[in-house]
Coordinates of C-alpha atoms in Angstrom, one line a residue:
X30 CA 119.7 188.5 60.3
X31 CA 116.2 188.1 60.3
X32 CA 114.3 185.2 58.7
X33 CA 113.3 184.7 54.8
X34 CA 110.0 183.4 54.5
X35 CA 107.3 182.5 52.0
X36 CA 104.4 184.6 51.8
X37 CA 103.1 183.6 48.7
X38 CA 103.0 179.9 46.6
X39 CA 101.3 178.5 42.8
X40 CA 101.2 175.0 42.1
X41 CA 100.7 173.4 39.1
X42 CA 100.7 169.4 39.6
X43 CA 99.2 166.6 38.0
X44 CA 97.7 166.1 41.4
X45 CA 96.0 169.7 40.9
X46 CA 95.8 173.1 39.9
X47 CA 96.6 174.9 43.0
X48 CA 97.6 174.1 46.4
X49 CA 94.3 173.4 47.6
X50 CA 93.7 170.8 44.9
X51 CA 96.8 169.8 45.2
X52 CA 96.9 169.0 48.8
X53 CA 93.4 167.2 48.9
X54 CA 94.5 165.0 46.3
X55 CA 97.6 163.8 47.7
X56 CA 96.4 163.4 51.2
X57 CA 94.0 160.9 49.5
X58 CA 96.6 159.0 47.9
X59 CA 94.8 159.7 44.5
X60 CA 97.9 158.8 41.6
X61 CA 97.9 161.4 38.8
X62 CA 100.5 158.6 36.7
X63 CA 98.7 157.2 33.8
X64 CA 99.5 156.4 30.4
X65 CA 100.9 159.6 27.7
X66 CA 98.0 161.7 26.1
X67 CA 99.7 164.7 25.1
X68 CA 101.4 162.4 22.1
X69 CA 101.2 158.6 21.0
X70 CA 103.7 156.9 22.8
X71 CA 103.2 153.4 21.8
X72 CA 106.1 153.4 19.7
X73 CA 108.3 154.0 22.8
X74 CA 109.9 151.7 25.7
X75 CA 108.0 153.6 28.5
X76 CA 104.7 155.2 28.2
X77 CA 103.2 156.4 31.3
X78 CA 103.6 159.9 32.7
X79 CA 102.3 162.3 35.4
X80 CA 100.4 165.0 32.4
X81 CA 99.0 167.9 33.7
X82 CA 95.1 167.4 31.7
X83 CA 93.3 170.1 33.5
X84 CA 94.7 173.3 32.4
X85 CA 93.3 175.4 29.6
X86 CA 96.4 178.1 28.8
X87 CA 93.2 180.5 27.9
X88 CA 91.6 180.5 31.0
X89 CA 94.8 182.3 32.6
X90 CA 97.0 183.8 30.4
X91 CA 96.1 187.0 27.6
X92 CA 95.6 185.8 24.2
X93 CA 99.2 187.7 23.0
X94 CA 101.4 185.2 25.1
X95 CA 99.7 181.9 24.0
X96 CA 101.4 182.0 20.6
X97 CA 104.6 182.6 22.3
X98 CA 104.9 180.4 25.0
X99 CA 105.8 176.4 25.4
X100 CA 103.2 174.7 27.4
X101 CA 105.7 174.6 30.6
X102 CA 106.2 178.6 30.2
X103 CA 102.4 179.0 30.2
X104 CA 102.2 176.6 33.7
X105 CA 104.8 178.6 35.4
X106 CA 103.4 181.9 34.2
X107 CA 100.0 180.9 35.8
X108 CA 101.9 179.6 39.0
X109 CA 103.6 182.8 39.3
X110 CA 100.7 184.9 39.3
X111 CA 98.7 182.6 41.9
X112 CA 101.7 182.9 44.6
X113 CA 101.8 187.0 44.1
X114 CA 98.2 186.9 44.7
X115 CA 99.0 184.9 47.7
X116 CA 101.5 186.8 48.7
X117 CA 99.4 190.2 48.2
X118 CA 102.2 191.5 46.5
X119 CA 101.8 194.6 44.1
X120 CA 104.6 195.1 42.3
X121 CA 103.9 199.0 41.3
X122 CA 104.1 199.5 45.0
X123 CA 107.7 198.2 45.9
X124 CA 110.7 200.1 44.9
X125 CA 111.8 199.6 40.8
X126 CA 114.6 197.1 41.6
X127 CA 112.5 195.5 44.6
X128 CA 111.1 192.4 42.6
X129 CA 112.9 189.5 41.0
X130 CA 112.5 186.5 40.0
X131 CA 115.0 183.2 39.5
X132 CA 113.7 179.6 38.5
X133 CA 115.0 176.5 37.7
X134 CA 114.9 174.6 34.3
X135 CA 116.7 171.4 33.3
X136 CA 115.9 171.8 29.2
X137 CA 113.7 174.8 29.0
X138 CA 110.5 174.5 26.6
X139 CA 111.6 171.7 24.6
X140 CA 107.6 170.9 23.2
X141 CA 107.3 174.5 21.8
X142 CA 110.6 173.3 20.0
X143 CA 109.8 170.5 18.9
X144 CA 106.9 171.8 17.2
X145 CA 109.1 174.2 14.9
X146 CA 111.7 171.8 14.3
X147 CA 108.7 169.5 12.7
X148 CA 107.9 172.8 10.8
X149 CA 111.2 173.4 9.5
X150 CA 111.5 169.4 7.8
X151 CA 107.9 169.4 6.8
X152 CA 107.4 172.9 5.8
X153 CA 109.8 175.2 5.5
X154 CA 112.0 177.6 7.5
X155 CA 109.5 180.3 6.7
X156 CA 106.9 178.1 8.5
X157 CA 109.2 178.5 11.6
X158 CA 107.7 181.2 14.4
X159 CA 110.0 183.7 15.0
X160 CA 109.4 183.2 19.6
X161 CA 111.5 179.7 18.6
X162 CA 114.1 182.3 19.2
X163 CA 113.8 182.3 22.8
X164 CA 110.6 180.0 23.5
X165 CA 113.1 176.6 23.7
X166 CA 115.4 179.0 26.2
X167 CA 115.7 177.1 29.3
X168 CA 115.9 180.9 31.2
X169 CA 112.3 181.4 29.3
X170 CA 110.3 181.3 32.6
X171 CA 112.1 183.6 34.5
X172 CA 112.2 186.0 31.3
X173 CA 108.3 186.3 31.1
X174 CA 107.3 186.1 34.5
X175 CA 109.7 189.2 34.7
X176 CA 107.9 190.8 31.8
X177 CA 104.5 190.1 32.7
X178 CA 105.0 191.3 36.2
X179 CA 107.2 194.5 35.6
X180 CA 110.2 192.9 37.5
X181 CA 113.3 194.7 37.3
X182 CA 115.0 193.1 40.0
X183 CA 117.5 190.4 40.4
X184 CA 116.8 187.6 37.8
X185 CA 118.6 184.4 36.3
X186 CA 117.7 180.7 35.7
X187 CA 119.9 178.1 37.6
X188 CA 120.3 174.3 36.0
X189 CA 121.0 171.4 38.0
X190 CA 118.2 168.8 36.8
X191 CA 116.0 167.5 39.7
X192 CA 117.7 169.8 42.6
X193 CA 116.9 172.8 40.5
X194 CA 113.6 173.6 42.1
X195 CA 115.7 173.9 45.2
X196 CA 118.7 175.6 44.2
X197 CA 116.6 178.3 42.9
X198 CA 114.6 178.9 45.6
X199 CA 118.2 179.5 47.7
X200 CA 119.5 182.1 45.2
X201 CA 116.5 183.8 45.9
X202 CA 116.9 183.9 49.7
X203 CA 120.3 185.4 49.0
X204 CA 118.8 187.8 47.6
X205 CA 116.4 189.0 49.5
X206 CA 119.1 188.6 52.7
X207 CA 121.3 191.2 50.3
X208 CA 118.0 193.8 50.3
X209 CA 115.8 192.7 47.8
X210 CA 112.7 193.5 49.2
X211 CA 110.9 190.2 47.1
X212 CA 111.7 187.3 44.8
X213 CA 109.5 184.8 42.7
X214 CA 111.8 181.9 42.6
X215 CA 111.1 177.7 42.3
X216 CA 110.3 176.1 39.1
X217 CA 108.1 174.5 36.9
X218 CA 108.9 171.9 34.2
X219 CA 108.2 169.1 31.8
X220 CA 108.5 168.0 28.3
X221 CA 105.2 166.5 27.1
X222 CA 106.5 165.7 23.6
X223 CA 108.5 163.1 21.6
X224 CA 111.7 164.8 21.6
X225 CA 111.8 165.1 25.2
X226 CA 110.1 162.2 25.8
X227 CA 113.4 160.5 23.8
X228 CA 115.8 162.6 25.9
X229 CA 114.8 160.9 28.7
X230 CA 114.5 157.7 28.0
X231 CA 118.5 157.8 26.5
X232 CA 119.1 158.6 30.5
X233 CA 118.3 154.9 31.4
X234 CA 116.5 155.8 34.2
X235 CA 112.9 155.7 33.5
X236 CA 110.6 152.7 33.6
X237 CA 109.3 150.7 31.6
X238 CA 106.6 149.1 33.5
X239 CA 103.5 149.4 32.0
X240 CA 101.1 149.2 35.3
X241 CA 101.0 152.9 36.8
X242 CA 100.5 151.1 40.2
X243 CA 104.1 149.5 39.6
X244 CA 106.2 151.5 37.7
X245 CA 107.6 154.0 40.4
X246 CA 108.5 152.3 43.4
X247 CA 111.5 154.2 45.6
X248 CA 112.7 152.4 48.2
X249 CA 110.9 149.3 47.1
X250 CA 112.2 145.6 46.2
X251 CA 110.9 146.3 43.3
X252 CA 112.4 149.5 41.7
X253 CA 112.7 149.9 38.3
X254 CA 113.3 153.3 37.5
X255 CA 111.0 156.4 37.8
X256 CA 108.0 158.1 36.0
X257 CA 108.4 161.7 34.0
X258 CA 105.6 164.3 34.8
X259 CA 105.4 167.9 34.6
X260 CA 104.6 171.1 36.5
X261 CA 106.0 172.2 39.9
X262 CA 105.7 175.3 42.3
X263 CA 106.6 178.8 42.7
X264 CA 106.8 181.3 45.7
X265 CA 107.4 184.7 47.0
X266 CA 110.3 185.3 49.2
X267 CA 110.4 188.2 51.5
X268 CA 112.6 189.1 54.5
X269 CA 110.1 188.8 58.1
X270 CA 110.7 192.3 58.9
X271 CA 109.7 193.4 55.1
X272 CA 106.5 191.1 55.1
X273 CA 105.2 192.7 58.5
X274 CA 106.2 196.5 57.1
X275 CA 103.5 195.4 54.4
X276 CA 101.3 194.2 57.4
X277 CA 101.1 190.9 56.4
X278 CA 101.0 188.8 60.2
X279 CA 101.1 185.0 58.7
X280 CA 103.2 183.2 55.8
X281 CA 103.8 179.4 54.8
X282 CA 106.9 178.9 56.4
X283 CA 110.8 179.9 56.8
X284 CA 113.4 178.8 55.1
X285 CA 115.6 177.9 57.5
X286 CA 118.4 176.3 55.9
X287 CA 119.9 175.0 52.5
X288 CA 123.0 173.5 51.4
X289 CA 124.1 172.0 47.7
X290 CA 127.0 169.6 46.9
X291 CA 128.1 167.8 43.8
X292 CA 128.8 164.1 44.1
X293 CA 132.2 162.5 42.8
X294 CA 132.5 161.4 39.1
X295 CA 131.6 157.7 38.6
X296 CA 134.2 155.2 39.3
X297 CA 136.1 157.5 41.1
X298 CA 135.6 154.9 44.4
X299 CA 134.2 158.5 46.2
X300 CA 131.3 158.4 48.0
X301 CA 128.4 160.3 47.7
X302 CA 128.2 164.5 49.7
X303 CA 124.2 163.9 49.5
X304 CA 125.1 163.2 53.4
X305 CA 127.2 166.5 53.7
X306 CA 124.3 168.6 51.8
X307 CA 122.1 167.7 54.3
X308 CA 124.3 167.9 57.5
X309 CA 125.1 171.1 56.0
X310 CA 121.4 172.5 55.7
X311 CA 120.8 171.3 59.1
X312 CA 123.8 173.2 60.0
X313 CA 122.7 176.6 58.6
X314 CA 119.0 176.0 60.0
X315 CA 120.9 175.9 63.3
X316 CA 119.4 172.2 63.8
X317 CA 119.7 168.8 65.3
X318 CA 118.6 166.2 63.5
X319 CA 116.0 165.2 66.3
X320 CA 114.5 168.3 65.6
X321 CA 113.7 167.3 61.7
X322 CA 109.6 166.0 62.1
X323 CA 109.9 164.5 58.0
X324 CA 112.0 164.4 55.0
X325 CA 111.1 164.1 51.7
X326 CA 112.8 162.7 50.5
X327 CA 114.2 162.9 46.5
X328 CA 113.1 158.6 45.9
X329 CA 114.6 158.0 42.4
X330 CA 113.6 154.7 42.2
X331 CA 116.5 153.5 40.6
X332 CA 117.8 151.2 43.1
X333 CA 121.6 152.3 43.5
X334 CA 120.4 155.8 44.2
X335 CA 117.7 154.7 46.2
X336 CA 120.9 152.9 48.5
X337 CA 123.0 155.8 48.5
X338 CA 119.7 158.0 49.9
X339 CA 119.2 155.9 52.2
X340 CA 122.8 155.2 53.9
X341 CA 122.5 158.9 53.9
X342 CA 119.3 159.7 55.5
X343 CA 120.7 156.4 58.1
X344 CA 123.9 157.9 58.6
X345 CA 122.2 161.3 59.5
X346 CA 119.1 160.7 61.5
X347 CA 119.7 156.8 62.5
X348 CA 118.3 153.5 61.6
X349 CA 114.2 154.1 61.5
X350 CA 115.1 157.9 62.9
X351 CA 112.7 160.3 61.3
X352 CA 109.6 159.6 58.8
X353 CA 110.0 160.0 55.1
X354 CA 108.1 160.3 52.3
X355 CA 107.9 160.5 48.3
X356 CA 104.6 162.2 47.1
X357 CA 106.1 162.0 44.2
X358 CA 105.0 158.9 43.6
X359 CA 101.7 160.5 42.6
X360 CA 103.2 163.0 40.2
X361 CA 106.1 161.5 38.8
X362 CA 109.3 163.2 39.0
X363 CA 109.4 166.8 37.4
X364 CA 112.8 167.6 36.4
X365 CA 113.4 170.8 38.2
X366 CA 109.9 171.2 38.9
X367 CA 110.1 168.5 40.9
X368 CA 112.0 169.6 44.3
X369 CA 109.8 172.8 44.0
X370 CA 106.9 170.7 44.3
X371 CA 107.8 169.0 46.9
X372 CA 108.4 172.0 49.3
X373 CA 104.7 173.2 48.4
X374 CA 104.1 169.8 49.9
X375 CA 106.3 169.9 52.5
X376 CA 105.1 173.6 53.4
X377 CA 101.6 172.0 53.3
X378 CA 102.3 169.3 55.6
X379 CA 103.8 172.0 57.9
X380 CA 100.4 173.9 58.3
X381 CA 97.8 171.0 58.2
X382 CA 100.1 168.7 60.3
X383 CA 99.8 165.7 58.3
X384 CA 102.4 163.6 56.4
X385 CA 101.7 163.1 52.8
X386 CA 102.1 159.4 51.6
X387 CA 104.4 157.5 49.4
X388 CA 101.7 155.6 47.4
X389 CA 102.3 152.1 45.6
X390 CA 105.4 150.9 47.8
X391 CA 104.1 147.9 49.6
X392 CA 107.7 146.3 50.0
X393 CA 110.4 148.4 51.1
X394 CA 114.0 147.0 51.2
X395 CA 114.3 146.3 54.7
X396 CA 118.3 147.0 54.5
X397 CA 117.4 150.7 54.0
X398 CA 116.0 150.9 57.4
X399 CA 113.9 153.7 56.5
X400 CA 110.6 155.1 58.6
X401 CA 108.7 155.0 54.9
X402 CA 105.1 156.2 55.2
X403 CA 103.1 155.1 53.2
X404 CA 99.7 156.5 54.5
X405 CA 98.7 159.4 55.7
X406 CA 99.6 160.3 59.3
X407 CA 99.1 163.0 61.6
X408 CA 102.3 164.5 63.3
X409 CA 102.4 167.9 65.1
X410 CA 105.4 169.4 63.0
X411 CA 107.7 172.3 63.2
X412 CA 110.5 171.6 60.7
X413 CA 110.9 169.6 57.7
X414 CA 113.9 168.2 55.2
X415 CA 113.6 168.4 51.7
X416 CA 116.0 166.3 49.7
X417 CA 116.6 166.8 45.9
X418 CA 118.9 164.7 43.6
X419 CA 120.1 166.1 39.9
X420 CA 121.2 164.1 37.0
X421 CA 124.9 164.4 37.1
X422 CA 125.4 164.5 40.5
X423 CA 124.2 167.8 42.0
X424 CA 122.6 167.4 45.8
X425 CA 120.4 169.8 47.5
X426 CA 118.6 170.3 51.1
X427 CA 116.7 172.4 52.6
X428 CA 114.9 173.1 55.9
X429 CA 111.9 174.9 56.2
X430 CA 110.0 175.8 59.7
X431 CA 106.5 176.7 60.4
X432 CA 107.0 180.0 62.0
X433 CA 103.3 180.6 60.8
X434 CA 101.2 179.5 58.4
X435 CA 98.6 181.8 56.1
X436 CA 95.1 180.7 55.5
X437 CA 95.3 181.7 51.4
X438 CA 93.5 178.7 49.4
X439 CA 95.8 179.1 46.7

């Protein structure tokens, strides 16, 4: 079986629009968490998010969709196009089933909805579009990205909150290992509006400090919860030998290896599978944990999870064993968006040979006995652990390996 790789990749972060954006910012340790624009959130416990400020939806999308389309759709549409680009991908040219697409959602485009439902008690129902009928759908993404792109392929939409941008990507590799010649697959996501912004805060988990420098803190004495944001990352998968038929010679990376597990209901006295997940992605990557050069790791910064990371990550690699990181800490955490963006990262860190930073956390619990880095450092690299934690209990890892890198900018 010959490798799945990525030969194309969009990101949409608060840290940038693209990955070279994107990557500059982050190695500089430059925070995209501030406090809420897209709505006045005064009235609200919590109040600071990483936003997305910088994109104009008609700079890069035809004037037909914008009515259509929730402002997540419109990111992942953008993101979509960006990694065929990369990926020099022509869809007329592959066979009519070749191209497919699968992402990841965790409430689909709940500001789009919002909007109608304020309509519908202050107006009217005829005031109500009629795209509310599928612009809420969490499978929205994948729907016009298939649409706009002329993909006939395999499609679907997977849901397992934070691990989502992971899990998706995986489906994807199985189907391009079952002869799909390419996939768009990852996610993007977010919710910039008050009935979102409510759905989250009901989950207990989000902060409510009100200094952006100290309201996500993973790993750190002083974790209080994490930070929304939106946006997140898509690719093309292809199989090698397919990618080289189309004379393409370089690509981001591999991925090598993926496993998902669901933890134990609570108060069941059962401990967490995050640890099997990731024995099991290192399993099908055909790798030792010495080989791993960082994880990212998923950082909730609430502090029970935080714990049950890192007696993972311990129990895996050994006390102080590998490096790992939360970028995330400059972005907030993206629902489903979130995992995706962090193997743009991690893919990143593969070709430029530099380990991202976990900004803010000046006092990591010393119990964990984690290798945190918290600036920037240079490590030749040739495999990487991403980690991803759902809402609910869903647990995701994945390998990726630099078999080669391309030199594309976005």
């Amino acid at each position: 079986m010959t490798a799945t790789v990525v030969t194309g990749m969009g990101v949409v972060a608060p840290t940038g629009l693209g990955t070279r954006e994107h990557w500059q910012r982050t190695m500089r340790g430059e925070s995209a968490i501030g406090p809420v624009t897209a709505f006045d959130a005064r009235q609200y416990s919590s109040g600071l998010a990483g936003e997305i400020t910088a994109f104009e939806p008609a700079e890069h999308l035809p004037a037909r969709l914008l009515p259509q389309t929730d402002h997540m759709t419109r990111l992942a549409l953008a993101a979509a196009a960006w990694a065929i680009e990369d990926a020099a991908v022509n869809p007329a040219e592959l066979p009519e089933f070749g191209l497919g697409v699968v992402t990841a959602s965790s409430a689909g485009g709940f500001e789009f909805g919002h909007r109608e439902l304020d309509k519908l008690w202050c107006k009217g129902p005829e005031h109500v579009s009629a795209y509310q009928s599928f612009a809420w759908f969490y499978a929205v993404n994948s729907g016009q990205i298939s649409i706009r792109h002329g993909m006939r392929g395999p499609s679907g939409v997977l849901v397992t909150e934070q691990a989502g941008g992971l899990d998706a990507v995986a489906q994807a590799r199985r189907r391009v290992r079952d002869g799909t010649a390419a996939m768009v697959c990852g996610s993007v996501d977010g919710s910039p509006c008050p009935w979102g912004w409510v759905a989250k805060l009901a989950g207990g988990r989000i902060s409510t400090v009100d200094d952006p420098a100290r309201a996500y803190l993973p790993f750190d004495v002083d974790a209080t919860g994490h930070v929304p944001g939106d946006g997140g990352a898509l690719f093309v998968l292809e199989d090698e030998e397919g990618a080289r038929d189309r004379g393409l010679t370089t690509w981001h990376g591999e991925i090598a290896g993926y496993a998902a597990t669901f933890d134990p209901p609570p108060g069941s006295g059962r401990p967490s599978s995050l640890r099997r997940a990731i024995e099991l992605a290192l399993a099908d990557a055909e790798t030792e944990p010495d080989a791993i050069d960082v994880v990212f790791a998923d950082g909730s910064g609430v502090a029970e999870h935080d714990r049950v990371e890192a007696e993972a990550l311990r129990a895996v690699f050994g006390p102080y064993g590998v490096p790992v990181t939360v970028p995330k800490t400059m972005t907030g955490r993206l629902s489903a968006g979130g995992a995706a963006l962090d193997l743009a990262t991690a893919l990143l860190a593969l070709r430029h040979g530099e380990i991202p930073p976990t900004v803010n956390v000046s006092r990591p619990v010393p119990e964990y006995e984690l290798d945190l880095v918290t600036q920037p450092r240079r490590k030749r690299m040739s495999a990487v652990l991403v980690v991803a934690r759902g809402h609910g209990g869903f647990n995701a890892a994945m390998v990726v390996t630099r078999r080669q890198s391309t030199s594309g900018t976005r």
